[in-house]
Amino acid sequence: MKWLPFIVLSLLLAGAVWQDVRSRRIPNQLVLVGLVLAFALQLVLPAGDGLFVAPFGSIGLLWSLAGFGTGLALLLPMYALRALGAGDVKLLAMIGAFVGPGAVIGIAACTLLAGGVLALVVSMYLGTLKRMLGNSMHLVTHSVFGALNGQSAAIEAPAAPSGKLPYAIAIAAGAAPYLVYAALNGKSLFA
């Protein structure tokens, strides 16, 4: 029973990555199924310190909801700035429902790091590194100066896009260290 949450979340993340690579979308149905499973596990398992840590068990529905809300809040600003898609935000929120608010903050930090590495690797592979770095500088500068002048801080699409990343890869890569470490060692990587 201890490995069930690990297997469920790993399969959900693999499905999200596959869908995002294939269609550049993370289906709402996948995220909804993940949320239902996360909440169900929190309700049916005995009380404990988490689904992946010792003592194994539920963190409770309220703490799971707090993890969902934290995951949502962490990436929502990037969605508002049009730097990420809604599916990416919902996927991290779903992970939060499995792990709780403390762990999802660490997972989000790892996700952002993995996303930066992914962007660099993909742009080098495609030969668009110079354009990607120029676009990034332009977008950040435009956003910051726009916000300072009282305008919208929304990030506008660049004139010459350098590509759209399947960000579920970065989210899965951000979650992987936590999941593997916690499952093997019985303690949280981030707490």
mmCIF file of C-alpha atoms in Angstrom:
data_model
loop_
_atom_site.group_PDB
_atom_site.id
_atom_site.type_symbol
_atom_site.label_atom_id
_atom_site.label_comp_id
_atom_site.label_asym_id
_atom_site.label_seq_id
_atom_site.Cartn_x
_atom_site.Cartn_y
_atom_site.Cartn_z
ATOM 1 C CA MET A 1 0.000 0.000 0.000
ATOM 2 C CA LYS A 2 2.950 2.322 0.663
ATOM 3 C CA TRP A 3 3.965 2.377 -3.012
ATOM 4 C CA LEU A 4 0.427 3.001 -4.352
ATOM 5 C CA PRO A 5 0.548 6.845 -4.123
ATOM 6 C CA PHE A 6 4.041 6.855 -5.678
ATOM 7 C CA ILE A 7 2.886 4.676 -8.574
ATOM 8 C CA VAL A 8 -0.335 6.671 -9.081
ATOM 9 C CA LEU A 9 1.402 10.053 -9.127
ATOM 10 C CA SER A 10 4.228 8.754 -11.319
ATOM 11 C CA LEU A 11 1.726 7.407 -13.867
ATOM 12 C CA LEU A 12 -0.194 10.691 -13.828
ATOM 13 C CA LEU A 13 3.000 12.667 -14.426
ATOM 14 C CA ALA A 14 4.065 10.302 -17.218
ATOM 15 C CA GLY A 15 0.652 10.738 -18.844
ATOM 16 C CA ALA A 16 0.890 14.524 -18.550
ATOM 17 C CA VAL A 17 4.359 14.539 -20.119
ATOM 18 C CA TRP A 18 3.239 12.272 -22.951
ATOM 19 C CA GLN A 19 0.170 14.422 -23.687
ATOM 20 C CA ASP A 20 2.122 17.682 -23.457
ATOM 21 C CA VAL A 21 4.876 16.458 -25.790
ATOM 22 C CA ARG A 22 2.310 15.083 -28.219
ATOM 23 C CA SER A 23 -0.198 17.946 -28.293
ATOM 24 C CA ARG A 24 1.300 20.762 -26.159
ATOM 25 C CA ARG A 25 -1.700 20.398 -23.827
ATOM 26 C CA ILE A 26 -2.302 18.748 -20.478
ATOM 27 C CA PRO A 27 -5.868 17.436 -20.498
ATOM 28 C CA ASN A 28 -8.194 18.648 -17.760
ATOM 29 C CA GLN A 29 -9.464 15.080 -17.387
ATOM 30 C CA LEU A 30 -5.997 13.864 -16.400
ATOM 31 C CA VAL A 31 -5.655 16.572 -13.764
ATOM 32 C CA LEU A 32 -9.189 15.961 -12.479
ATOM 33 C CA VAL A 33 -8.569 12.213 -12.156
ATOM 34 C CA GLY A 34 -5.340 13.017 -10.310
ATOM 35 C CA LEU A 35 -7.129 15.342 -7.899
ATOM 36 C CA VAL A 36 -9.848 12.788 -7.193
ATOM 37 C CA LEU A 37 -7.210 10.110 -6.558
ATOM 38 C CA ALA A 38 -5.131 12.411 -4.324
ATOM 39 C CA PHE A 39 -8.141 13.381 -2.227
ATOM 40 C CA ALA A 40 -9.366 9.761 -2.105
ATOM 41 C CA LEU A 41 -5.976 8.556 -0.863
ATOM 42 C CA GLN A 42 -5.987 11.277 1.798
ATOM 43 C CA LEU A 43 -9.445 10.118 2.941
ATOM 44 C CA VAL A 44 -8.920 6.346 2.976
ATOM 45 C CA LEU A 45 -5.369 5.983 4.260
ATOM 46 C CA PRO A 46 -4.617 6.084 7.985
ATOM 47 C CA ALA A 47 -3.233 9.322 9.406
ATOM 48 C CA GLY A 48 0.479 9.835 8.932
ATOM 49 C CA ASP A 49 3.067 12.374 7.832
ATOM 50 C CA GLY A 50 2.420 12.011 4.108
ATOM 51 C CA LEU A 51 1.885 9.655 1.228
ATOM 52 C CA PHE A 52 5.606 9.416 0.517
ATOM 53 C CA VAL A 53 7.258 9.847 3.921
ATOM 54 C CA ALA A 54 7.405 7.987 7.232
ATOM 55 C CA PRO A 55 5.200 7.491 9.029
ATOM 56 C CA PHE A 56 3.327 6.726 5.821
ATOM 57 C CA GLY A 57 -0.253 7.898 5.711
ATOM 58 C CA SER A 58 -2.681 10.646 4.965
ATOM 59 C CA ILE A 59 -1.889 14.278 5.692
ATOM 60 C CA GLY A 60 -5.643 14.853 5.758
ATOM 61 C CA LEU A 61 -8.049 16.409 3.316
ATOM 62 C CA LEU A 62 -7.578 19.968 4.592
ATOM 63 C CA TRP A 63 -3.776 19.780 4.311
ATOM 64 C CA SER A 64 -4.200 18.232 0.851
ATOM 65 C CA LEU A 65 -6.466 21.126 -0.156
ATOM 66 C CA ALA A 66 -3.827 23.521 1.193
ATOM 67 C CA GLY A 67 -1.238 21.794 -1.002
ATOM 68 C CA PHE A 68 -3.564 22.130 -3.987
ATOM 69 C CA GLY A 69 -4.053 25.839 -3.282
ATOM 70 C CA THR A 70 -0.340 26.425 -2.761
ATOM 71 C CA GLY A 71 0.545 24.662 -6.007
ATOM 72 C CA LEU A 72 -2.063 26.731 -7.817
ATOM 73 C CA ALA A 73 -0.863 29.989 -6.283
ATOM 74 C CA LEU A 74 2.806 29.329 -7.073
ATOM 75 C CA LEU A 75 2.415 29.153 -10.856
ATOM 76 C CA LEU A 76 -0.707 31.284 -11.299
ATOM 77 C CA PRO A 77 1.325 34.520 -11.667
ATOM 78 C CA MET A 78 3.275 32.921 -14.529
ATOM 79 C CA TYR A 79 -0.024 32.009 -16.192
ATOM 80 C CA ALA A 80 -1.267 35.580 -15.710
ATOM 81 C CA LEU A 81 1.911 36.800 -17.411
ATOM 82 C CA ARG A 82 1.281 34.262 -20.188
ATOM 83 C CA ALA A 83 4.583 32.531 -19.489
ATOM 84 C CA LEU A 84 2.875 29.181 -18.757
ATOM 85 C CA GLY A 85 -0.308 27.467 -19.810
ATOM 86 C CA ALA A 86 -3.253 26.730 -17.533
ATOM 87 C CA GLY A 87 -2.579 22.995 -17.720
ATOM 88 C CA ASP A 88 0.886 23.505 -16.244
ATOM 89 C CA VAL A 89 -0.579 25.437 -13.308
ATOM 90 C CA LYS A 90 -3.256 22.799 -12.700
ATOM 91 C CA LEU A 91 -0.685 19.990 -12.881
ATOM 92 C CA LEU A 92 1.426 21.522 -10.102
ATOM 93 C CA ALA A 93 -1.747 22.097 -8.053
ATOM 94 C CA MET A 94 -2.606 18.400 -8.477
ATOM 95 C CA ILE A 95 0.864 17.452 -7.206
ATOM 96 C CA GLY A 96 0.248 19.725 -4.227
ATOM 97 C CA ALA A 97 -2.862 17.711 -3.368
ATOM 98 C CA PHE A 98 -0.665 14.610 -3.100
ATOM 99 C CA VAL A 99 2.252 16.122 -1.152
ATOM 100 C CA GLY A 100 0.898 19.098 0.811
ATOM 101 C CA PRO A 101 1.900 22.770 0.837
ATOM 102 C CA GLY A 102 5.459 22.497 2.184
ATOM 103 C CA ALA A 103 6.654 19.937 -0.315
ATOM 104 C CA VAL A 104 4.943 21.566 -3.299
ATOM 105 C CA ILE A 105 6.948 24.754 -2.672
ATOM 106 C CA GLY A 106 10.187 22.772 -3.000
ATOM 107 C CA ILE A 107 8.838 20.922 -6.022
ATOM 108 C CA ALA A 108 7.922 24.259 -7.654
ATOM 109 C CA ALA A 109 11.458 25.576 -7.089
ATOM 110 C CA CYS A 110 12.910 22.432 -8.671
ATOM 111 C CA THR A 111 10.388 22.770 -11.511
ATOM 112 C CA LEU A 112 11.465 26.320 -12.309
ATOM 113 C CA LEU A 113 15.107 25.240 -12.312
ATOM 114 C CA ALA A 114 14.312 22.257 -14.547
ATOM 115 C CA GLY A 115 12.283 24.543 -16.848
ATOM 116 C CA GLY A 116 15.265 26.852 -17.295
ATOM 117 C CA VAL A 117 17.557 23.945 -18.079
ATOM 118 C CA LEU A 118 14.965 22.499 -20.474
ATOM 119 C CA ALA A 119 14.656 25.833 -22.289
ATOM 120 C CA LEU A 120 18.428 26.091 -22.696
ATOM 121 C CA VAL A 121 18.823 22.492 -23.899
ATOM 122 C CA VAL A 122 15.956 22.715 -26.393
ATOM 123 C CA SER A 123 17.102 26.074 -27.751
ATOM 124 C CA MET A 124 20.670 24.794 -28.168
ATOM 125 C CA TYR A 125 19.365 21.670 -29.927
ATOM 126 C CA LEU A 126 17.179 23.761 -32.256
ATOM 127 C CA GLY A 127 19.902 26.365 -32.833
ATOM 128 C CA THR A 128 17.734 29.130 -31.373
ATOM 129 C CA LEU A 129 19.728 29.880 -28.219
ATOM 130 C CA LYS A 130 20.663 33.417 -29.285
ATOM 131 C CA ARG A 131 17.051 34.225 -30.213
ATOM 132 C CA MET A 132 15.749 32.664 -26.976
ATOM 133 C CA LEU A 133 18.144 34.699 -24.833
ATOM 134 C CA GLY A 134 17.264 37.876 -26.749
ATOM 135 C CA ASN A 135 13.545 37.161 -26.407
ATOM 136 C CA SER A 136 13.960 36.486 -22.681
ATOM 137 C CA MET A 137 15.803 39.751 -22.134
ATOM 138 C CA HIS A 138 13.214 41.685 -24.148
ATOM 139 C CA LEU A 139 10.263 40.084 -22.353
ATOM 140 C CA VAL A 140 11.644 40.661 -18.873
ATOM 141 C CA THR A 141 12.676 44.237 -19.651
ATOM 142 C CA HIS A 142 9.307 45.045 -21.241
ATOM 143 C CA SER A 143 7.412 43.488 -18.347
ATOM 144 C CA VAL A 144 9.427 45.205 -15.618
ATOM 145 C CA PHE A 145 9.388 48.657 -17.227
ATOM 146 C CA GLY A 146 5.718 48.295 -18.110
ATOM 147 C CA ALA A 147 4.862 47.489 -14.509
ATOM 148 C CA LEU A 148 6.994 50.387 -13.235
ATOM 149 C CA ASN A 149 5.106 52.761 -15.558
ATOM 150 C CA GLY A 150 1.736 51.519 -14.302
ATOM 151 C CA GLN A 151 1.024 49.420 -17.389
ATOM 152 C CA SER A 152 0.265 45.725 -17.591
ATOM 153 C CA ALA A 153 3.132 43.445 -16.630
ATOM 154 C CA ALA A 154 1.833 40.806 -19.062
ATOM 155 C CA ILE A 155 4.522 39.217 -21.160
ATOM 156 C CA GLU A 156 3.770 39.763 -24.832
ATOM 157 C CA ALA A 157 4.668 37.099 -27.354
ATOM 158 C CA PRO A 158 7.963 37.911 -29.084
ATOM 159 C CA ALA A 159 8.005 38.849 -32.764
ATOM 160 C CA ALA A 160 10.189 35.820 -33.527
ATOM 161 C CA PRO A 161 9.199 33.058 -31.088
ATOM 162 C CA SER A 162 11.866 30.557 -30.155
ATOM 163 C CA GLY A 163 9.337 27.760 -29.550
ATOM 164 C CA LYS A 164 6.854 26.476 -27.015
ATOM 165 C CA LEU A 165 8.143 24.022 -24.437
ATOM 166 C CA PRO A 166 6.164 21.051 -23.147
ATOM 167 C CA TYR A 167 6.474 22.296 -19.556
ATOM 168 C CA ALA A 168 5.066 19.061 -18.091
ATOM 169 C CA ILE A 169 8.594 17.717 -18.597
ATOM 170 C CA ALA A 170 9.955 20.391 -16.245
ATOM 171 C CA ILE A 171 7.170 19.776 -13.727
ATOM 172 C CA ALA A 172 7.835 16.027 -13.730
ATOM 173 C CA ALA A 173 11.588 16.666 -13.466
ATOM 174 C CA GLY A 174 10.920 19.007 -10.531
ATOM 175 C CA ALA A 175 8.729 16.448 -8.771
ATOM 176 C CA ALA A 176 10.998 13.462 -9.441
ATOM 177 C CA PRO A 177 13.701 14.249 -6.835
ATOM 178 C CA TYR A 178 11.062 14.617 -4.122
ATOM 179 C CA LEU A 179 9.157 11.492 -5.082
ATOM 180 C CA VAL A 180 12.193 9.249 -5.446
ATOM 181 C CA TYR A 181 13.984 10.545 -2.351
ATOM 182 C CA ALA A 182 10.874 10.392 -0.156
ATOM 183 C CA ALA A 183 9.846 6.949 -1.420
ATOM 184 C CA LEU A 184 13.306 5.464 -0.885
ATOM 185 C CA ASN A 185 14.243 7.213 2.348
ATOM 186 C CA GLY A 186 10.886 7.708 4.034
ATOM 187 C CA LYS A 187 11.431 11.437 4.527
ATOM 188 C CA SER A 188 10.793 14.615 2.601
ATOM 189 C CA LEU A 189 13.523 16.209 0.560
ATOM 190 C CA PHE A 190 12.076 19.676 1.270
ATOM 191 C CA ALA A 191 10.917 19.595 4.864
#
